[in-house]
PDB file of C-alpha atoms in Angstrom:
ATOM      1  CA  UNK I   1     147.854 109.551-166.590  1.00 85.00           C
ATOM      2  CA  UNK I   2     149.850 112.712-165.081  1.00 92.00           C
ATOM      3  CA  UNK I   3     153.368 113.649-164.734  1.00 94.00           C
ATOM      4  CA  UNK I   4     155.159 116.823-163.609  1.00 93.00           C
ATOM      5  CA  UNK I   5     158.496 117.726-164.118  1.00 94.00           C
ATOM      6  CA  UNK I   6     160.648 119.507-161.210  1.00 95.00           C
ATOM      7  CA  UNK I   7     163.818 121.035-159.700  1.00 97.00           C
ATOM      8  CA  UNK I   8     165.607 122.498-163.047  1.00 96.00           C
ATOM      9  CA  UNK I   9     167.579 125.376-162.486  1.00 97.00           C
ATOM     10  CA  UNK I  10     170.486 127.545-163.683  1.00 98.00           C
ATOM     11  CA  UNK I  11     173.932 126.044-162.105  1.00 98.00           C
ATOM     12  CA  UNK I  12     177.861 126.572-162.534  1.00 98.00           C
ATOM     13  CA  UNK I  13     179.402 123.249-164.002  1.00 98.00           C
ATOM     14  CA  UNK I  14     180.369 121.281-161.781  1.00 98.00           C
ATOM     15  CA  UNK I  15     177.463 121.979-159.528  1.00 98.00           C
ATOM     16  CA  UNK I  16     174.570 119.782-159.301  1.00 98.00           C
ATOM     17  CA  UNK I  17     170.969 118.867-159.376  1.00 98.00           C
ATOM     18  CA  UNK I  18     167.569 116.983-158.645  1.00 98.00           C
ATOM     19  CA  UNK I  19     165.389 116.721-160.813  1.00 98.00           C
ATOM     20  CA  UNK I  20     161.513 115.006-159.464  1.00 98.00           C
ATOM     21  CA  UNK I  21     158.871 113.361-161.573  1.00 96.00           C
ATOM     22  CA  UNK I  22     156.027 113.701-159.570  1.00 95.00           C
ATOM     23  CA  UNK I  23     153.326 111.003-161.626  1.00 93.00           C
ATOM     24  CA  UNK I  24     149.814 109.469-160.612  1.00 90.00           C
ATOM     25  CA  UNK I  25     147.102 107.755-162.731  1.00 88.00           C
ATOM     26  CA  UNK I  26     148.526 104.393-162.896  1.00 82.00           C
ATOM     27  CA  UNK I  27     150.045 101.664-160.511  1.00 81.00           C
ATOM     28  CA  UNK I  28     153.872 102.815-160.597  1.00 78.00           C
ATOM     29  CA  UNK I  29     155.351  99.961-160.027  1.00 81.00           C
ATOM     30  CA  UNK I  30     154.187  98.263-163.379  1.00 86.00           C
ATOM     31  CA  UNK I  31     155.560 100.534-165.418  1.00 91.00           C
ATOM     32  CA  UNK I  32     159.228 101.879-166.219  1.00 93.00           C
ATOM     33  CA  UNK I  33     159.903 106.118-166.300  1.00 95.00           C
ATOM     34  CA  UNK I  34     162.853 107.136-168.202  1.00 96.00           C
ATOM     35  CA  UNK I  35     164.826 110.113-168.346  1.00 98.00           C
ATOM     36  CA  UNK I  36     165.103 112.336-171.579  1.00 98.00           C
ATOM     37  CA  UNK I  37     166.299 115.376-172.692  1.00 98.00           C
ATOM     38  CA  UNK I  38     166.703 117.901-175.943  1.00 97.00           C
ATOM     39  CA  UNK I  39     168.471 120.265-176.399  1.00 96.00           C
ATOM     40  CA  UNK I  40     167.801 123.509-179.161  1.00 92.00           C
ATOM     41  CA  UNK I  41     168.799 121.707-182.708  1.00 94.00           C
ATOM     42  CA  UNK I  42     169.485 117.963-181.191  1.00 95.00           C
ATOM     43  CA  UNK I  43     167.666 114.896-181.075  1.00 95.00           C
ATOM     44  CA  UNK I  44     166.052 114.179-178.284  1.00 95.00           C
ATOM     45  CA  UNK I  45     168.060 111.570-175.754  1.00 96.00           C
ATOM     46  CA  UNK I  46     167.566 108.987-173.482  1.00 97.00           C
ATOM     47  CA  UNK I  47     169.317 109.474-170.232  1.00 97.00           C
ATOM     48  CA  UNK I  48     168.330 107.097-168.089  1.00 97.00           C
ATOM     49  CA  UNK I  49     166.031 104.539-166.781  1.00 96.00           C
ATOM     50  CA  UNK I  50     163.836 102.699-163.898  1.00 95.00           C
ATOM     51  CA  UNK I  51     162.461  99.682-164.258  1.00 93.00           C
ATOM     52  CA  UNK I  52     159.911  99.963-161.309  1.00 89.00           C
ATOM     53  CA  UNK I  53     159.128  96.645-160.532  1.00 89.00           C
ATOM     54  CA  UNK I  54     162.883  95.409-160.568  1.00 90.00           C
ATOM     55  CA  UNK I  55     164.788  98.165-159.700  1.00 91.00           C
ATOM     56  CA  UNK I  56     167.479  97.850-162.378  1.00 93.00           C
ATOM     57  CA  UNK I  57     168.586 101.303-164.638  1.00 95.00           C
ATOM     58  CA  UNK I  58     170.119 102.403-167.805  1.00 96.00           C
ATOM     59  CA  UNK I  59     172.176 105.383-167.989  1.00 97.00           C
ATOM     60  CA  UNK I  60     173.888 106.784-170.996  1.00 97.00           C
ATOM     61  CA  UNK I  61     177.466 106.841-171.311  1.00 97.00           C
ATOM     62  CA  UNK I  62     177.243 110.801-171.491  1.00 96.00           C
ATOM     63  CA  UNK I  63     175.834 110.523-167.545  1.00 98.00           C
ATOM     64  CA  UNK I  64     177.371 107.571-166.462  1.00 97.00           C
ATOM     65  CA  UNK I  65     179.025 108.139-162.828  1.00 97.00           C
ATOM     66  CA  UNK I  66     177.179 111.651-162.449  1.00 98.00           C
ATOM     67  CA  UNK I  67     173.888 110.530-162.600  1.00 98.00           C
ATOM     68  CA  UNK I  68     171.847 109.013-160.715  1.00 98.00           C
ATOM     69  CA  UNK I  69     168.155 107.701-160.841  1.00 97.00           C
ATOM     70  CA  UNK I  70     165.590 106.732-158.362  1.00 96.00           C
ATOM     71  CA  UNK I  71     162.012 106.282-157.531  1.00 94.00           C
ATOM     72  CA  UNK I  72     159.917 106.333-154.112  1.00 92.00           C
ATOM     73  CA  UNK I  73     156.814 104.157-154.778  1.00 89.00           C
ATOM     74  CA  UNK I  74     155.415 105.446-151.591  1.00 91.00           C
ATOM     75  CA  UNK I  75     155.381 109.418-152.925  1.00 92.00           C
ATOM     76  CA  UNK I  76     155.122 107.913-156.761  1.00 92.00           C
ATOM     77  CA  UNK I  77     157.731 109.718-157.530  1.00 94.00           C
ATOM     78  CA  UNK I  78     161.235 109.493-159.550  1.00 95.00           C
ATOM     79  CA  UNK I  79     164.148 111.228-159.238  1.00 97.00           C
ATOM     80  CA  UNK I  80     167.368 112.002-161.560  1.00 98.00           C
ATOM     81  CA  UNK I  81     170.461 113.640-159.309  1.00 98.00           C
ATOM     82  CA  UNK I  82     172.634 114.990-161.453  1.00 98.00           C
ATOM     83  CA  UNK I  83     176.505 115.773-159.979  1.00 98.00           C
ATOM     84  CA  UNK I  84     179.612 117.434-161.703  1.00 98.00           C
ATOM     85  CA  UNK I  85     177.094 119.142-164.327  1.00 98.00           C
ATOM     86  CA  UNK I  86     178.763 120.155-168.062  1.00 98.00           C
ATOM     87  CA  UNK I  87     177.650 122.687-169.817  1.00 97.00           C
ATOM     88  CA  UNK I  88     176.557 119.774-172.627  1.00 97.00           C
ATOM     89  CA  UNK I  89     173.739 118.956-170.187  1.00 98.00           C
ATOM     90  CA  UNK I  90     171.890 122.114-170.818  1.00 98.00           C
ATOM     91  CA  UNK I  91     168.992 121.156-172.103  1.00 98.00           C
ATOM     92  CA  UNK I  92     164.780 120.580-171.490  1.00 98.00           C
ATOM     93  CA  UNK I  93     164.442 117.607-169.247  1.00 98.00           C
ATOM     94  CA  UNK I  94     161.471 115.340-169.577  1.00 97.00           C
ATOM     95  CA  UNK I  95     160.498 112.257-167.708  1.00 97.00           C
ATOM     96  CA  UNK I  96     158.124 109.788-169.597  1.00 97.00           C
ATOM     97  CA  UNK I  97     156.191 106.434-168.370  1.00 95.00           C
ATOM     98  CA  UNK I  98     156.247 103.055-170.242  1.00 93.00           C
ATOM     99  CA  UNK I  99     154.665 100.209-170.374  1.00 90.00           C
ATOM    100  CA  UNK I 100     157.374  97.152-169.000  1.00 89.00           C
ATOM    101  CA  UNK I 101     158.448  94.923-171.588  1.00 88.00           C
ATOM    102  CA  UNK I 102     161.187  93.130-173.361  1.00 89.00           C
ATOM    103  CA  UNK I 103     161.359  95.827-176.071  1.00 89.00           C
ATOM    104  CA  UNK I 104     161.576  98.558-173.802  1.00 90.00           C
ATOM    105  CA  UNK I 105     164.263  96.673-171.495  1.00 88.00           C
ATOM    106  CA  UNK I 106     166.288  96.203-174.178  1.00 90.00           C
ATOM    107  CA  UNK I 107     166.238  99.934-176.288  1.00 91.00           C
ATOM    108  CA  UNK I 108     165.375 101.864-172.762  1.00 90.00           C
ATOM    109  CA  UNK I 109     166.862 105.209-174.410  1.00 90.00           C
ATOM    110  CA  UNK I 110     164.148 105.223-177.156  1.00 91.00           C
ATOM    111  CA  UNK I 111     161.580 107.692-176.556  1.00 90.00           C
ATOM    112  CA  UNK I 112     158.933 105.548-178.554  1.00 91.00           C
ATOM    113  CA  UNK I 113     158.058 102.701-176.049  1.00 92.00           C
ATOM    114  CA  UNK I 114     157.036 105.647-173.675  1.00 95.00           C
ATOM    115  CA  UNK I 115     153.796 106.475-174.164  1.00 93.00           C
ATOM    116  CA  UNK I 116     153.257 109.862-171.406  1.00 94.00           C
ATOM    117  CA  UNK I 117     155.442 112.052-171.273  1.00 96.00           C
ATOM    118  CA  UNK I 118     155.809 115.933-168.750  1.00 95.00           C
ATOM    119  CA  UNK I 119     156.201 119.304-169.421  1.00 95.00           C
ATOM    120  CA  UNK I 120     159.881 119.343-169.243  1.00 96.00           C
ATOM    121  CA  UNK I 121     161.914 121.691-167.006  1.00 97.00           C
ATOM    122  CA  UNK I 122     164.861 123.433-167.998  1.00 98.00           C
ATOM    123  CA  UNK I 123     168.343 122.807-167.385  1.00 98.00           C
ATOM    124  CA  UNK I 124     171.575 125.591-167.588  1.00 98.00           C
ATOM    125  CA  UNK I 125     174.751 124.854-167.036  1.00 98.00           C
ATOM    126  CA  UNK I 126     177.085 127.595-167.558  1.00 97.00           C
ATOM    127  CA  UNK I 127     180.533 127.847-167.827  1.00 93.00           C
TER     128      UNK I 127
END
């Protein structure tokens, strides 16, 4: 299993970025894919998740209405469109893959339910 994130960078507050997570090595529709972030000195935070089997999604309250997760099964890629970015969104963003389960979908923001992780991509939002 391999996950490769891209799309991070430096953006001014109010701007947008789209992160991509290209995945390989497993059947795309059998898994959930989540986006997490970790800022220096802070705990890892679950940002968003998509159930590739039924398309259901999860968003942390801190990003609802600003971030959108989507997946393209033909390209085995999951996207995180981030709009109206704020300085507090600054972090390393990781995508992760987890086997679909009742437990994962009941707590999609909990990193322990995810089995494979990408290397991370830095997002920096300047004020």
